[in-house]
XYZ file of C-alpha atoms in Angstrom:
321
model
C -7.736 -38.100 -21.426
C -5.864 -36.108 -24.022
C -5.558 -32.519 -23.488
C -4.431 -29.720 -25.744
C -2.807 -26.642 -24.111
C -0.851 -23.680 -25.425
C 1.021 -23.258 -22.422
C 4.472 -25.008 -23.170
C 6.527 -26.149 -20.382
C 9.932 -24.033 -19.043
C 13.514 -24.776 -17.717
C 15.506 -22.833 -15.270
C 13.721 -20.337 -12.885
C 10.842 -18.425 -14.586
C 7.410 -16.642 -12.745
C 5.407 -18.547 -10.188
C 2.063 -18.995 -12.826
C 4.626 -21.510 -14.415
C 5.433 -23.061 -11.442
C 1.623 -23.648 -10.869
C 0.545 -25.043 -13.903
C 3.507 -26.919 -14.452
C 2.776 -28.752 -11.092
C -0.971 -28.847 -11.487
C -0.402 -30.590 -15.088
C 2.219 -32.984 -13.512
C -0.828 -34.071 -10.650
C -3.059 -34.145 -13.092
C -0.844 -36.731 -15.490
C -0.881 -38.728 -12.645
C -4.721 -38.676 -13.099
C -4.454 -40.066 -16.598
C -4.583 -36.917 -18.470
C -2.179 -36.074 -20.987
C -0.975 -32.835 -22.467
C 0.549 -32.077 -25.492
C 0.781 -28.810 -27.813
C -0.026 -29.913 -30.692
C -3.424 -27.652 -32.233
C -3.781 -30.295 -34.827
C -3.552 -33.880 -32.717
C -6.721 -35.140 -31.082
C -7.573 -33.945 -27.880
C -10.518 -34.645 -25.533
C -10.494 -31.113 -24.016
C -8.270 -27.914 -24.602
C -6.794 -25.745 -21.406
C -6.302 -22.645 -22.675
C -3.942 -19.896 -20.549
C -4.407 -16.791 -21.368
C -2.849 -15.250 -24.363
C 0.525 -17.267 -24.057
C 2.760 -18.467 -26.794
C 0.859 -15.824 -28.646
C -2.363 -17.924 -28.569
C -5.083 -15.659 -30.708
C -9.214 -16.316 -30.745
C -8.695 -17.777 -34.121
C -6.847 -20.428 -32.656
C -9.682 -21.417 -30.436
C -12.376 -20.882 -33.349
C -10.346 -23.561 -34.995
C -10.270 -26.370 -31.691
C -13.867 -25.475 -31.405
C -15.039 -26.255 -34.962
C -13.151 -29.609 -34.428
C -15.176 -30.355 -31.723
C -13.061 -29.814 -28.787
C -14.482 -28.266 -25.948
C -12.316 -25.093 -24.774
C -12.074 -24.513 -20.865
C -10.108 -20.995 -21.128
C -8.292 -19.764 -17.894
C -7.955 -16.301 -18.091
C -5.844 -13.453 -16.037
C -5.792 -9.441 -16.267
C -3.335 -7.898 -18.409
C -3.548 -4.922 -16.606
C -0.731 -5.924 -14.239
C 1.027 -7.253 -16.844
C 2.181 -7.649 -20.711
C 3.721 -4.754 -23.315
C 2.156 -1.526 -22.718
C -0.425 -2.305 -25.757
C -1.708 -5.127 -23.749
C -2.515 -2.988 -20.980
C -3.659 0.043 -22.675
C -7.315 0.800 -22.114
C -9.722 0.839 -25.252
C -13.406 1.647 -25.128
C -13.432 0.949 -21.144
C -11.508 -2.175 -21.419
C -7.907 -3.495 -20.774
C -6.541 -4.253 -24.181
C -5.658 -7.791 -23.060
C -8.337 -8.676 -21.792
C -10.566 -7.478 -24.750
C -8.279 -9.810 -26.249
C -9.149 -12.945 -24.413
C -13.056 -12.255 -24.388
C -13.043 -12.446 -27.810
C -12.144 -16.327 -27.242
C -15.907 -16.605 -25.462
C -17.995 -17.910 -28.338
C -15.937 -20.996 -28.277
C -15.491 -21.465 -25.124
C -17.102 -24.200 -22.917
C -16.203 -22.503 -19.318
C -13.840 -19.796 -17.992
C -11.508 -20.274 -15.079
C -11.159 -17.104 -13.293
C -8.259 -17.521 -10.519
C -9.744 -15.053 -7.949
C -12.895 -13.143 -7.495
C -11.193 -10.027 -8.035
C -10.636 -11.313 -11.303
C -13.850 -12.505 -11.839
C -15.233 -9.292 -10.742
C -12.601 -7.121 -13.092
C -13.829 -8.960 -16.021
C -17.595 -8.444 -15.497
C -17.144 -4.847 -14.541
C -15.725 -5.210 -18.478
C -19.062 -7.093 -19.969
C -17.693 -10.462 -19.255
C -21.071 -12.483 -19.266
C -19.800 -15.877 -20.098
C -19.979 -19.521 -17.740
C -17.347 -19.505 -15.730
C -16.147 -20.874 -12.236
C -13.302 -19.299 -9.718
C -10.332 -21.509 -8.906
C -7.766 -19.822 -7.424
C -4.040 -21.317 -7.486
C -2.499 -23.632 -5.294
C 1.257 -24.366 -4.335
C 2.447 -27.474 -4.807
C 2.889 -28.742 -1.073
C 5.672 -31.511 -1.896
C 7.933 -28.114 -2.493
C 6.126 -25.228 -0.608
C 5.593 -26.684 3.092
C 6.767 -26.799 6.745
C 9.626 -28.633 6.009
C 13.132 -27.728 5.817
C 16.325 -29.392 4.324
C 18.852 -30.476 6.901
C 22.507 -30.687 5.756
C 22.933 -31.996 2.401
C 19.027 -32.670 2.091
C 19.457 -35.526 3.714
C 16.856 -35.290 6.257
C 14.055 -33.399 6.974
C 12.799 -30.435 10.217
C 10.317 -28.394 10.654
C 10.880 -24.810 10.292
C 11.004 -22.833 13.334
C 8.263 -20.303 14.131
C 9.104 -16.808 15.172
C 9.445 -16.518 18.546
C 11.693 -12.579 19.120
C 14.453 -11.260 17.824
C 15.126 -10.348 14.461
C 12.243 -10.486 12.745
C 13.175 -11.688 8.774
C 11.147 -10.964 6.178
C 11.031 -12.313 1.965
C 9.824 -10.571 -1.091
C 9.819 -12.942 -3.962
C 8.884 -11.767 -7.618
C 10.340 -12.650 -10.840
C 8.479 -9.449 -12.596
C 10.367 -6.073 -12.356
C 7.500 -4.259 -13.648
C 6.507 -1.246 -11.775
C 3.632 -2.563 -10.443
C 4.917 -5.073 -8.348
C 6.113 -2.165 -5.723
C 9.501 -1.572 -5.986
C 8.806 2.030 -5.223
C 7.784 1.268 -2.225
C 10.406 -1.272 -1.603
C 12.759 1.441 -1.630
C 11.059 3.802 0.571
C 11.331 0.421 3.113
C 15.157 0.686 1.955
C 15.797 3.989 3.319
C 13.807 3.308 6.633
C 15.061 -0.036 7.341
C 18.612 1.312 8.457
C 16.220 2.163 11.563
C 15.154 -0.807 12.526
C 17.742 -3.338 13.626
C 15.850 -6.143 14.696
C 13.910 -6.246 11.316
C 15.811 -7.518 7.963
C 14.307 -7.963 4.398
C 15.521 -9.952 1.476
C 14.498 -10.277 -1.906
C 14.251 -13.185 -4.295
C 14.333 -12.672 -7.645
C 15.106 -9.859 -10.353
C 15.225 -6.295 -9.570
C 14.623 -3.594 -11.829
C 18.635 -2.365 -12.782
C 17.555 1.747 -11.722
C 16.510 0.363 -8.336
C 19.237 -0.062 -5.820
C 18.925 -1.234 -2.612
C 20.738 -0.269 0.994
C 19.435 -2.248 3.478
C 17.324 -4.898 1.847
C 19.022 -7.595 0.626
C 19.001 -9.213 -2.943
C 18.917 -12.632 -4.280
C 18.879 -13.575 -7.826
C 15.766 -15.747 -9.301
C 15.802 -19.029 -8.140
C 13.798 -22.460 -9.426
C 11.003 -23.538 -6.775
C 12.637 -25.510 -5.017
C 15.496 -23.203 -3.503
C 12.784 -21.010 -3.461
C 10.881 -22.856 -0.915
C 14.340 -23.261 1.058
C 14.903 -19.649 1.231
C 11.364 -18.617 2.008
C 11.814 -21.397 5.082
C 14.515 -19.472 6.101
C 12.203 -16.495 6.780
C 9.499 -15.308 9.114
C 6.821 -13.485 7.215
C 6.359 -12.319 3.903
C 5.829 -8.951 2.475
C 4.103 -7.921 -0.785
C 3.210 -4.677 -2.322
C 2.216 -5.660 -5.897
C -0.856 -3.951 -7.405
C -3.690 -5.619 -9.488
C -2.632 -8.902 -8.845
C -5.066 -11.316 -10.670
C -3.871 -14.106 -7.877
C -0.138 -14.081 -6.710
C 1.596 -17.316 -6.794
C 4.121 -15.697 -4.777
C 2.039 -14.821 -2.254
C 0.713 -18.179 -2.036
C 4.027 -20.018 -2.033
C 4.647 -17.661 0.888
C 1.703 -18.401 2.620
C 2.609 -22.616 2.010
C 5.946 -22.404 3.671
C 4.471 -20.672 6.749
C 5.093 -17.206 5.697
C 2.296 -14.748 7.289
C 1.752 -11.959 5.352
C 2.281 -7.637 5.391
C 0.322 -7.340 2.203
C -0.808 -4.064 0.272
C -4.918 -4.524 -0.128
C -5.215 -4.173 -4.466
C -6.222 -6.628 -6.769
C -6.456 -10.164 -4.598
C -4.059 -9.979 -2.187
C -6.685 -9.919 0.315
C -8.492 -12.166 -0.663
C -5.544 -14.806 -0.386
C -3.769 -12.826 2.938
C -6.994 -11.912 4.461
C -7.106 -13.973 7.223
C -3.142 -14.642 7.431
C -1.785 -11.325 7.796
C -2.152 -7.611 7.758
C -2.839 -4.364 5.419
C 0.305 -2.139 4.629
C -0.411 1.046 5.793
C 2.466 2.457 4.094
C 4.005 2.476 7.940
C 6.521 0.037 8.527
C 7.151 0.687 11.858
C 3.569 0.241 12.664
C 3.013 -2.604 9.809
C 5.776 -4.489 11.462
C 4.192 -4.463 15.409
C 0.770 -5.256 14.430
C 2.469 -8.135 12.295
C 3.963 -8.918 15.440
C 1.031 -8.652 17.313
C -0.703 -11.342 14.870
C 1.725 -13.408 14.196
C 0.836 -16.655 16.510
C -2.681 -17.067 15.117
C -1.951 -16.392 11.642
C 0.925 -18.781 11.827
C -1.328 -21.359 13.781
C -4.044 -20.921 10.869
C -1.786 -21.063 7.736
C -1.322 -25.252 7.249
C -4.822 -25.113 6.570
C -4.808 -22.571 4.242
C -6.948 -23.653 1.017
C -4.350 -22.660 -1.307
C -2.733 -26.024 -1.859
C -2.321 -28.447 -4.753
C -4.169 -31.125 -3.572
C -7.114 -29.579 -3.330
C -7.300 -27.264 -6.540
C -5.884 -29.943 -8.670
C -9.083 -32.140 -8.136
C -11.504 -28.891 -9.301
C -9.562 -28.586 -12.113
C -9.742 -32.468 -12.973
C -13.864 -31.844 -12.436
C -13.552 -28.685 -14.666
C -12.085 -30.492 -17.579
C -13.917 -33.795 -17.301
C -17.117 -31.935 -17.555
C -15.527 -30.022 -20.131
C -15.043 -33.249 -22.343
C -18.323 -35.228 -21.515
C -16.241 -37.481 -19.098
């Protein structure tokens, strides 16, 4: 099945919505689908992403007037995009005005959460749509470390006591992905010995760190080693639309101390616990939790191999196949 999609494959380490649909089209291409970006070739069905590569409705008006059905998978701007995208106008986010506009010509909308799915309706959002949230790719995000020199594989190691480690991981230095509160952490970290924090990923260059350490954006595959090197995960982004991060996390056995906005409930709810905006407290009922959430988290449904197949049923229905 061809399939044309506007969001154009990356090199080097780039934002874990990339790292999703670059793995979900790779599963899917060993489905028999095949993606290219080319508007004007043939195509069975169009995946649309959101506004990327500068994709405008009139570039769907045109795919649907050539009789390609459009399945469009949108995400809030509010969290993220140049202030205009995120500006509100006549009750609704700029961006995601944007991307209704696409609706006429669209077939079925992909919402990733139902926080999203909510967000847009609370907009007038009235169209067909379906929620499929995101899934990490379990070949890279698992259970499984790297021995010496890769060449063998062990399980990562639960914690048990002692130093409790903990990963951030966010390639977005916007302000709403919580440095603030990162650095009140900082300055109350120096407190708490037996608790250490490092980040993966870029850093806004005003924000400077004592205690928590920093480590620069990595592809996902040293990703997944670092984040195997840690205990739990900690996240205190706002308005997230569904945080590949997050789920990543959540794949390599990563419970979570998550803040409760946008869906980060919704994907940590039963695998962690709300920040409180106490760490000392955050950290003992995380402690407290820890066994069972751990225990749960393999069969956690945020995995490739089962989101790949509902977007597979998505897009055949899509195209009449």
């Amino acid at each position: 099945m061809q399939v044309y999609t506007n969001l154009r494959r990356v090199r080097g380490p780039y934002g874990g919505a990339y790292n999703f649909m670059g793995a979900l089209m790779r599963r899917l291409a060993a489905r028999g689908f095949q993606f290219h970006n080319d508007s004007a070739a043939p195509a069975d069905v169009a995946l649309l992403n959101a506004l990327n590569d500068g994709l405008q409705p009139e570039q769907a008006r045109k795919l649907f007037e050539r009789g390609i059905p459009i399945v469009h998978r949108k995400v809030g701007y509010i969290v993220s995009g140049s202030p205009e995208m995120r500006a509100i106008v006549d009750g609704r986010v700029h961006g995601d005005a944007i991307q209704m506009k696409f609706d006429p010509y669209v077939k079925m909308t992909i919402f990733q959460s139902a926080y999203s799915a909510d967000a847009y309706a609370k907009q007038g959002y009235s169209g067909k749509s379906t929620i499929i949230r995101n899934g990490a790719d379990e070949a890279i995000f698992n259970y499984q470390r790297a021995s010496w020199l890769g060449l063998r594989r062990t399980a990562r190691e639960p914690w048990r006591s002692g130093v409790l480690r903990l990963a951030i991981s966010t390639w977005s230095t916007d302000p709403n992905k919580g440095f603030d509160d990162y650095k009140k952490i900082d300055d109350e970290l120096g407190t708490l010995p037996d608790v250490e924090i490092a980040l993966a990923g870029r850093v806004p260059a005003h924000v400077k760190f004592k205690h928590i350490q920093t480590i620069g954006a990595m592809n996902a595959r040293p990703l997944a080693e670092f984040l195997k090197t840690r205990h739990g995960f900690l996240t205190l982004s706002r308005l997230e639309t569904c945080s590949n991060a997050l789920i990543e996390a959540l794949n390599c056995g990563l419970p979570a101390i998550y803040l409760d906005s946008g869906s980060n409930a919704e994907l940590a709810g039963q695998f962690g616990t709300i920040w409180d905006g106490r760490l000392r407290a955050s950290i003992e009922r995380f402690k407290s939790g820890y066994d069972e959430w751990y225990r749960r988290l393999p069969d956690n449904p945020f995995r490739l191999s089962l989101v790949a197949p509902q977007y597979e049923e998505v897009l055949r229905v899509a195209a009449g196949k």
